[in-house]
Tab-separated table of C-alpha atoms and ligand atoms in Angstrom:
chain	number	residue	atom	x	y	z
A	1351	UNK	CA	-0.028	-0.107	-0.062
A	1352	UNK	CA	1.264	3.301	-0.894
A	1353	UNK	CA	0.344	6.640	0.830
A	1354	UNK	CA	1.213	9.711	-1.347
A	1355	UNK	CA	1.683	12.800	0.636
A	1356	UNK	CA	1.070	16.244	-0.849
A	1357	UNK	CA	4.639	17.030	-2.090
A	1358	UNK	CA	5.894	20.257	-3.787
A	1359	UNK	CA	8.491	19.058	-6.194
A	1360	UNK	CA	10.803	20.934	-8.469
A	1361	UNK	CA	10.677	19.641	-11.891
A	1362	UNK	CA	13.802	19.721	-13.754
A	1363	UNK	CA	14.822	19.170	-17.336
A	1364	UNK	CA	18.179	19.537	-19.159
A	1365	UNK	CA	16.250	20.634	-22.206
A	1366	UNK	CA	15.291	23.967	-20.278
A	1367	UNK	CA	18.514	25.932	-21.076
A	1368	UNK	CA	17.991	28.336	-18.157
A	1369	UNK	CA	17.593	25.678	-15.707
A	1370	UNK	CA	14.532	27.514	-14.422
A	1371	UNK	CA	12.292	25.284	-12.418
A	1372	UNK	CA	8.679	25.108	-12.475
A	1373	UNK	CA	6.628	24.239	-9.440
A	1374	UNK	CA	4.383	21.203	-9.503
A	1375	UNK	CA	1.847	20.579	-6.726
A	1376	UNK	CA	1.186	16.949	-6.598
A	1377	UNK	CA	-1.800	16.231	-4.470
A	1378	UNK	CA	-3.849	13.226	-3.165
A	1379	UNK	CA	-3.775	9.582	-3.255
A	1380	UNK	CA	-3.925	7.897	-6.626
A	1381	UNK	CA	-4.828	4.691	-5.020
A	1382	UNK	CA	-7.766	2.982	-3.458
A	1383	UNK	CA	-10.159	5.611	-1.958
A	1384	UNK	CA	-11.470	3.006	0.601
A	1385	UNK	CA	-10.305	3.089	4.251
A	1386	UNK	CA	-7.062	0.936	4.408
A	1387	UNK	CA	-6.586	-1.826	6.929
A	1388	UNK	CA	-4.349	-0.635	9.753
A	1389	UNK	CA	-0.853	-2.120	9.061
A	1390	UNK	CA	1.854	-2.943	11.800
A	1391	UNK	CA	4.342	-0.419	10.463
A	1392	UNK	CA	4.293	2.723	8.623
A	1393	UNK	CA	7.681	3.188	6.716
A	1394	UNK	CA	8.527	6.460	4.738
A	1395	UNK	CA	10.800	5.876	1.730
A	1396	UNK	CA	12.785	8.840	0.395
A	1397	UNK	CA	13.073	7.667	-3.206
A	1398	UNK	CA	11.792	4.745	-5.531
A	1399	UNK	CA	14.465	1.980	-5.005
A	1400	UNK	CA	14.177	2.254	-1.297
A	1401	UNK	CA	10.165	2.166	-1.679
A	1402	UNK	CA	10.684	-0.852	-3.915
A	1403	UNK	CA	12.652	-2.585	-1.079
A	1404	UNK	CA	10.214	-1.475	1.847
A	1405	UNK	CA	7.109	-2.802	-0.122
A	1406	UNK	CA	8.798	-6.143	-0.859
A	1407	UNK	CA	10.076	-6.639	2.394
A	1408	UNK	CA	7.078	-5.296	4.288
A	1409	UNK	CA	4.470	-7.032	2.496
A	1410	UNK	CA	0.986	-6.653	4.023
A	1411	UNK	CA	2.387	-5.627	7.418
A	1412	UNK	CA	3.743	-2.192	6.221
A	1413	UNK	CA	2.382	0.849	4.780
A	1414	UNK	CA	4.720	2.685	2.617
A	1415	UNK	CA	4.826	6.452	2.150
A	1416	UNK	CA	6.601	7.412	-0.929
A	1417	UNK	CA	8.328	10.793	-0.594
A	1418	UNK	CA	9.061	11.109	-4.224
A	1419	UNK	CA	6.403	11.084	-6.660
A	1420	UNK	CA	6.289	8.753	-9.683
A	1421	UNK	CA	7.727	10.338	-12.883
A	1422	UNK	CA	10.025	12.878	-10.885
A	1423	UNK	CA	13.851	12.286	-10.264
A	1424	UNK	CA	14.696	12.274	-6.838
A	1425	UNK	CA	17.748	14.492	-6.769
A	1426	UNK	CA	17.025	17.561	-4.883
A	1427	UNK	CA	13.730	16.331	-3.684
A	1428	UNK	CA	11.686	18.996	-1.983
A	1429	UNK	CA	9.352	18.387	0.820
A	1430	UNK	CA	6.149	20.394	1.611
A	1431	UNK	CA	5.414	20.940	5.180
A	1432	UNK	CA	2.738	18.349	5.201
A	1433	UNK	CA	5.241	15.775	3.705
A	1434	UNK	CA	7.543	16.575	6.524
A	1435	UNK	CA	4.795	16.020	9.042
A	1436	UNK	CA	3.873	12.679	7.268
A	1437	UNK	CA	7.564	11.629	7.469
A	1438	UNK	CA	7.864	12.503	10.935
A	1439	UNK	CA	4.778	10.344	11.914
A	1440	UNK	CA	6.239	7.302	10.355
A	1441	UNK	CA	7.586	4.363	12.509
A	1442	UNK	CA	10.779	4.368	10.294
A	1443	UNK	CA	12.216	6.377	7.513
A	1444	UNK	CA	14.325	4.994	4.723
A	1445	UNK	CA	16.691	7.529	3.194
A	1446	UNK	CA	20.349	7.948	1.934
A	1447	UNK	CA	22.171	10.464	3.703
A	1448	UNK	CA	23.790	13.257	1.658
A	1449	UNK	CA	21.549	12.418	-1.475
A	1450	UNK	CA	18.521	14.624	-0.834
A	1451	UNK	CA	19.269	17.414	1.707
A	1452	UNK	CA	15.603	18.137	2.447
A	1453	UNK	CA	15.078	14.736	3.620
A	1454	UNK	CA	18.276	14.942	5.873
A	1455	UNK	CA	16.889	18.037	7.315
A	1456	UNK	CA	13.425	16.662	7.767
A	1457	UNK	CA	14.690	13.551	9.642
A	1458	UNK	CA	16.778	15.693	11.720
A	1459	UNK	CA	14.014	18.165	12.556
A	1460	UNK	CA	11.379	15.529	13.234
A	1461	UNK	CA	13.486	13.038	15.062
A	1462	UNK	CA	11.922	10.198	13.174
A	1463	UNK	CA	13.628	6.826	13.626
A	1464	UNK	CA	15.543	6.431	10.406
A	1465	UNK	CA	17.726	4.002	8.728
A	1466	UNK	CA	20.502	5.340	6.292
A	1467	UNK	CA	21.273	2.962	3.305
A	1468	UNK	CA	24.929	4.333	3.655
A	1469	UNK	CA	25.236	2.279	6.899
A	1470	UNK	CA	24.213	-0.935	5.097
A	1471	UNK	CA	26.194	-0.742	1.790
A	1472	UNK	CA	29.653	0.670	1.122
A	1473	UNK	CA	29.304	3.604	-1.271
A	1474	UNK	CA	31.921	4.554	-3.748
A	1475	UNK	CA	33.324	7.999	-3.693
A	1476	UNK	CA	31.982	10.205	-6.402
A	1477	UNK	CA	34.013	11.107	-9.378
A	1478	UNK	CA	32.837	14.563	-9.649
A	1479	UNK	CA	33.195	16.234	-13.264
A	1480	UNK	CA	34.803	19.579	-13.529
A	1481	UNK	CA	31.398	21.344	-13.828
A	1482	UNK	CA	30.251	19.815	-10.668
A	1483	UNK	CA	33.362	20.736	-8.854
A	1484	UNK	CA	32.789	24.279	-10.061
A	1485	UNK	CA	29.657	24.452	-8.012
A	1486	UNK	CA	31.086	22.971	-4.769
A	1487	UNK	CA	30.414	25.304	-1.970
A	1488	UNK	CA	27.756	27.182	-3.740
A	1489	UNK	CA	25.371	24.098	-3.996
A	1490	UNK	CA	24.911	21.354	-1.575
A	1491	UNK	CA	23.168	19.056	-3.838
A	1492	UNK	CA	25.410	16.062	-3.867
A	1493	UNK	CA	27.665	14.519	-1.381
A	1494	UNK	CA	31.182	12.981	-1.668
A	1495	UNK	CA	29.703	9.647	-2.403
A	1496	UNK	CA	28.016	8.347	-5.506
A	1497	UNK	CA	24.233	7.422	-4.507
A	1498	UNK	CA	23.406	5.002	-7.272
A	1499	UNK	CA	24.044	1.594	-5.226
A	1500	UNK	CA	20.780	0.068	-6.535
A	1501	UNK	CA	22.119	-0.320	-9.943
A	1502	UNK	CA	24.474	-3.061	-8.666
A	1503	UNK	CA	21.794	-5.946	-7.840
A	1504	UNK	CA	24.172	-7.461	-5.318
A	1505	UNK	CA	24.549	-4.181	-3.335
A	1506	UNK	CA	20.700	-3.831	-3.525
A	1507	UNK	CA	20.475	-7.268	-2.118
A	1508	UNK	CA	22.686	-6.474	0.807
A	1509	UNK	CA	20.329	-3.438	1.499
A	1510	UNK	CA	17.137	-5.704	1.284
A	1511	UNK	CA	18.640	-7.919	3.933
A	1512	UNK	CA	19.441	-4.885	6.215
A	1513	UNK	CA	15.999	-3.372	5.851
A	1514	UNK	CA	14.512	-6.862	6.753
A	1515	UNK	CA	16.537	-6.714	9.864
A	1516	UNK	CA	15.345	-3.237	10.703
A	1517	UNK	CA	11.693	-4.032	10.272
A	1518	UNK	CA	12.204	-7.143	12.373
A	1519	UNK	CA	13.673	-5.065	15.227
A	1520	UNK	CA	10.925	-2.744	15.107
A	1521	UNK	CA	7.951	-4.945	14.751
A	1522	UNK	CA	9.260	-8.287	16.304
A	1523	UNK	CA	5.753	-9.778	16.062
A	1524	UNK	CA	6.323	-10.059	12.132
A	1525	UNK	CA	9.966	-10.807	12.270
A	1526	UNK	CA	9.930	-14.038	10.550
A	1527	UNK	CA	7.692	-12.718	7.746
A	1528	UNK	CA	10.118	-9.776	7.154
A	1529	UNK	CA	13.156	-12.158	7.201
A	1530	UNK	CA	11.433	-14.484	4.697
A	1531	UNK	CA	10.354	-11.676	2.335
A	1532	UNK	CA	13.855	-10.361	2.438
A	1533	UNK	CA	15.368	-13.758	1.570
A	1534	UNK	CA	12.956	-13.952	-1.416
A	1535	UNK	CA	13.816	-10.587	-2.567
A	1536	UNK	CA	17.466	-11.532	-2.269
A	1537	UNK	CA	16.976	-14.656	-4.407
A	1538	UNK	CA	15.410	-12.481	-7.116
A	1539	UNK	CA	18.180	-10.033	-7.166
A	1540	UNK	CA	20.656	-12.714	-7.050
A	1541	UNK	CA	19.038	-14.166	-10.290
A	1542	UNK	CA	18.841	-10.730	-11.883
A	1543	UNK	CA	22.760	-10.397	-11.241
A	1544	UNK	CA	23.307	-13.674	-12.853
A	1545	UNK	CA	21.351	-12.767	-15.848
A	1546	UNK	CA	23.425	-9.578	-16.208
A	1547	UNK	CA	26.545	-11.492	-15.726
A	1548	UNK	CA	25.750	-13.985	-18.374
A	1549	UNK	CA	24.281	-11.495	-20.794
A	1550	UNK	CA	27.182	-9.037	-20.531
A	1551	UNK	CA	29.999	-11.794	-20.744
A	1552	UNK	CA	30.666	-11.804	-24.345
A	1553	UNK	CA	30.457	-8.341	-25.808
A	1554	UNK	CA	32.240	-6.533	-28.909
A	1555	UNK	CA	32.421	-3.292	-26.743
A	1556	UNK	CA	32.479	-2.591	-23.116
A	1557	UNK	CA	32.331	1.248	-23.020
A	1558	UNK	CA	28.948	2.899	-22.140
A	1559	UNK	CA	28.474	6.452	-22.803
A	1560	UNK	CA	25.812	7.886	-20.612
A	1561	UNK	CA	24.315	11.460	-20.066
A	1562	UNK	CA	23.730	11.204	-16.418
A	1563	UNK	CA	26.647	9.372	-14.718
A	1564	UNK	CA	24.651	7.059	-12.719
A	1565	UNK	CA	25.899	3.742	-13.637
A	1566	UNK	CA	29.464	3.467	-11.750
A	1567	UNK	CA	28.214	0.593	-9.696
A	1568	UNK	CA	26.636	-1.412	-12.492
A	1569	UNK	CA	29.848	-0.770	-14.627
A	1570	UNK	CA	32.185	-1.979	-11.898
A	1571	UNK	CA	30.123	-5.091	-11.359
A	1572	UNK	CA	29.769	-6.089	-14.900
A	1573	UNK	CA	33.231	-4.922	-15.942
A	1574	UNK	CA	32.066	-2.266	-18.110
A	1575	UNK	CA	33.464	1.286	-18.550
A	1576	UNK	CA	31.244	4.336	-17.974
A	1577	UNK	CA	31.804	7.629	-19.859
A	1578	UNK	CA	29.527	10.331	-18.426
A	1579	UNK	CA	28.533	13.295	-20.474
A	1580	UNK	CA	27.499	15.315	-17.518
A	1581	UNK	CA	27.757	14.186	-14.030
A	1582	UNK	CA	26.261	12.212	-10.979
A	1583	UNK	CA	23.808	15.124	-10.503
A	1584	UNK	CA	21.546	14.993	-13.654
A	1585	UNK	CA	21.080	18.802	-13.454
A	1586	UNK	CA	24.841	19.632	-14.212
A	1587	UNK	CA	25.199	20.878	-17.776
A	1588	UNK	CA	28.411	19.474	-19.631
A	1589	UNK	CA	30.934	22.134	-20.866
A	1590	UNK	CA	31.667	22.489	-24.624
A	1591	UNK	CA	34.946	20.928	-23.869
A	1592	UNK	CA	33.388	17.965	-22.386
A	1593	UNK	CA	31.053	17.560	-25.201
A	1594	UNK	CA	34.145	17.590	-27.559
A	1595	UNK	CA	35.987	15.073	-25.436
A	1596	UNK	CA	33.122	12.617	-25.317
A	1597	UNK	CA	32.619	13.057	-29.133
A	1598	UNK	CA	36.252	12.141	-29.824
A	1599	UNK	CA	35.971	9.318	-27.499
A	1600	UNK	CA	32.849	7.967	-29.383
A	1601	UNK	CA	34.608	8.281	-32.642
A	1602	UNK	CA	37.794	6.781	-31.541
A	1603	UNK	CA	36.162	3.545	-29.639
A	1604	UNK	CA	33.593	2.976	-32.416
A	1605	UNK	CA	30.740	3.454	-29.773
A	1606	UNK	CA	27.471	3.141	-31.488
A	1607	UNK	CA	25.090	4.072	-28.843
A	1608	UNK	CA	24.743	7.141	-26.465
A	1609	UNK	CA	22.559	6.368	-23.646
A	1610	UNK	CA	20.201	8.786	-22.094
A	1611	UNK	CA	17.366	8.336	-19.758
A	1612	UNK	CA	14.184	9.770	-21.571
A	1613	UNK	CA	13.196	11.866	-24.551
A	1614	UNK	CA	12.873	14.786	-21.980
A	1615	UNK	CA	16.554	15.274	-21.527
A	1616	UNK	CA	17.985	13.653	-24.570
A	1617	UNK	CA	19.072	16.811	-26.266
A	1618	UNK	CA	22.878	16.735	-25.184
A	1619	UNK	CA	23.062	12.929	-26.142
A	1620	UNK	CA	21.333	13.648	-29.493
A	1621	UNK	CA	23.786	16.264	-30.280
A	1622	UNK	CA	26.628	13.899	-29.881
A	1623	UNK	CA	24.849	11.138	-31.564
A	1624	UNK	CA	24.324	13.386	-34.623
A	1625	UNK	CA	27.832	14.217	-34.817
A	1626	UNK	CA	29.201	10.779	-34.672
A	1627	UNK	CA	26.605	8.744	-36.249
A	1628	UNK	CA	25.770	6.999	-33.219
A	1629	UNK	CA	22.110	6.340	-32.066
A	1630	UNK	CA	20.513	7.232	-28.801
A	1631	UNK	CA	18.998	4.516	-26.697
A	1632	UNK	CA	17.608	4.520	-22.966
A	1633	UNK	CA	19.571	3.234	-20.083
A	1634	UNK	CA	17.193	3.723	-16.864
A	1635	UNK	CA	18.891	4.640	-13.600
A	1636	UNK	CA	15.663	3.333	-11.819
A	1637	UNK	CA	15.452	6.685	-9.874
A	1638	UNK	CA	11.654	6.560	-10.557
A	1639	UNK	CA	9.387	4.363	-12.454
A	1640	UNK	CA	6.348	4.918	-14.453
A	1641	UNK	CA	2.838	3.163	-14.794
A	1642	UNK	CA	3.283	-0.704	-14.409
A	1643	UNK	CA	6.936	-0.489	-14.125
A	1644	UNK	CA	9.131	-1.648	-11.413
A	1645	UNK	CA	12.718	-2.217	-10.558
A	1646	UNK	CA	12.872	-5.629	-11.977
A	1647	UNK	CA	11.205	-4.780	-15.378
A	1648	UNK	CA	13.316	-1.791	-15.886
A	1649	UNK	CA	16.365	-3.639	-15.185
A	1650	UNK	CA	15.481	-6.381	-17.589
A	1651	UNK	CA	15.125	-3.657	-20.132
A	1652	UNK	CA	18.412	-2.161	-19.206
A	1653	UNK	CA	20.109	-5.393	-19.813
A	1654	UNK	CA	18.752	-5.787	-23.388
A	1655	UNK	CA	19.456	-2.127	-24.142
A	1656	UNK	CA	23.274	-3.064	-22.916
A	1657	UNK	CA	23.446	-6.121	-24.929
A	1658	UNK	CA	22.196	-4.334	-28.107
A	1659	UNK	CA	24.570	-1.430	-27.727
A	1660	UNK	CA	27.510	-3.384	-26.841
A	1661	UNK	CA	26.820	-6.178	-29.530
A	1662	UNK	CA	26.799	-9.011	-26.783
A	1663	UNK	CA	26.412	-12.648	-27.853
B	2986	LIG	ZN1	21.068	10.039	-10.272
């Protein structure tokens, strides 16, 4: 079950040259209007991958409050006062420190019991691009660590186990269920990892050019090399020098595909593709999902995109 709080979100798009942000007010509950059965736990999840784990591990015993709305990327999530109150009333908040400053602040100010994903998985240091470094000190959008750990299914499985332990501690009456649910999820993620390993074992190329540098964990796990056009924060605009560098890289390596996330922010990727004869394809960082998708379906599509782009057997 998902309870969606009223959230004020800042929409962002790389196609908006000025970077001007519009305000979108997302209201209400998209789901079932009938009164919900009370559940043992209410858990707030700061962004989609954490929500996915909370729902799978919690099952029927847990109501999940999704702080990030579907369709909006979670970097720089902003929270309305009512969303902060809902977060504060949860039994547990799942978040990742230094990823969404508004969530860090809300957890500190409400004193809600929280579980930081960074305490469960070992995060890589972020390799900031020059553009991002230029903003250091003036913006506090991204920390020193790369947040995108969920794109390595084995790290995501480690996190699922840790969430199962957290739920079991807070709600011991359902501890066995949480543990069993976490184990089932780990088995699914292990199978996903095996399909990536097998699917990417024999490929003509191993370089992936991405617009948003979200795939370092995935690249490390499957022995790929990520070349980011922009940076870890999708809002960062690449410099003309960086565009030239990436264009040269694409030409020298015979890269045939430039990955982007959606048609909305594909303009930079399309520019490089047009200049090099490469094509643009989607590689989804699973920071949010749309419609009937979930983590598993999007990751399955990602594997097919990679296999096509890298000419894997
Ligand atoms: Zn990201």
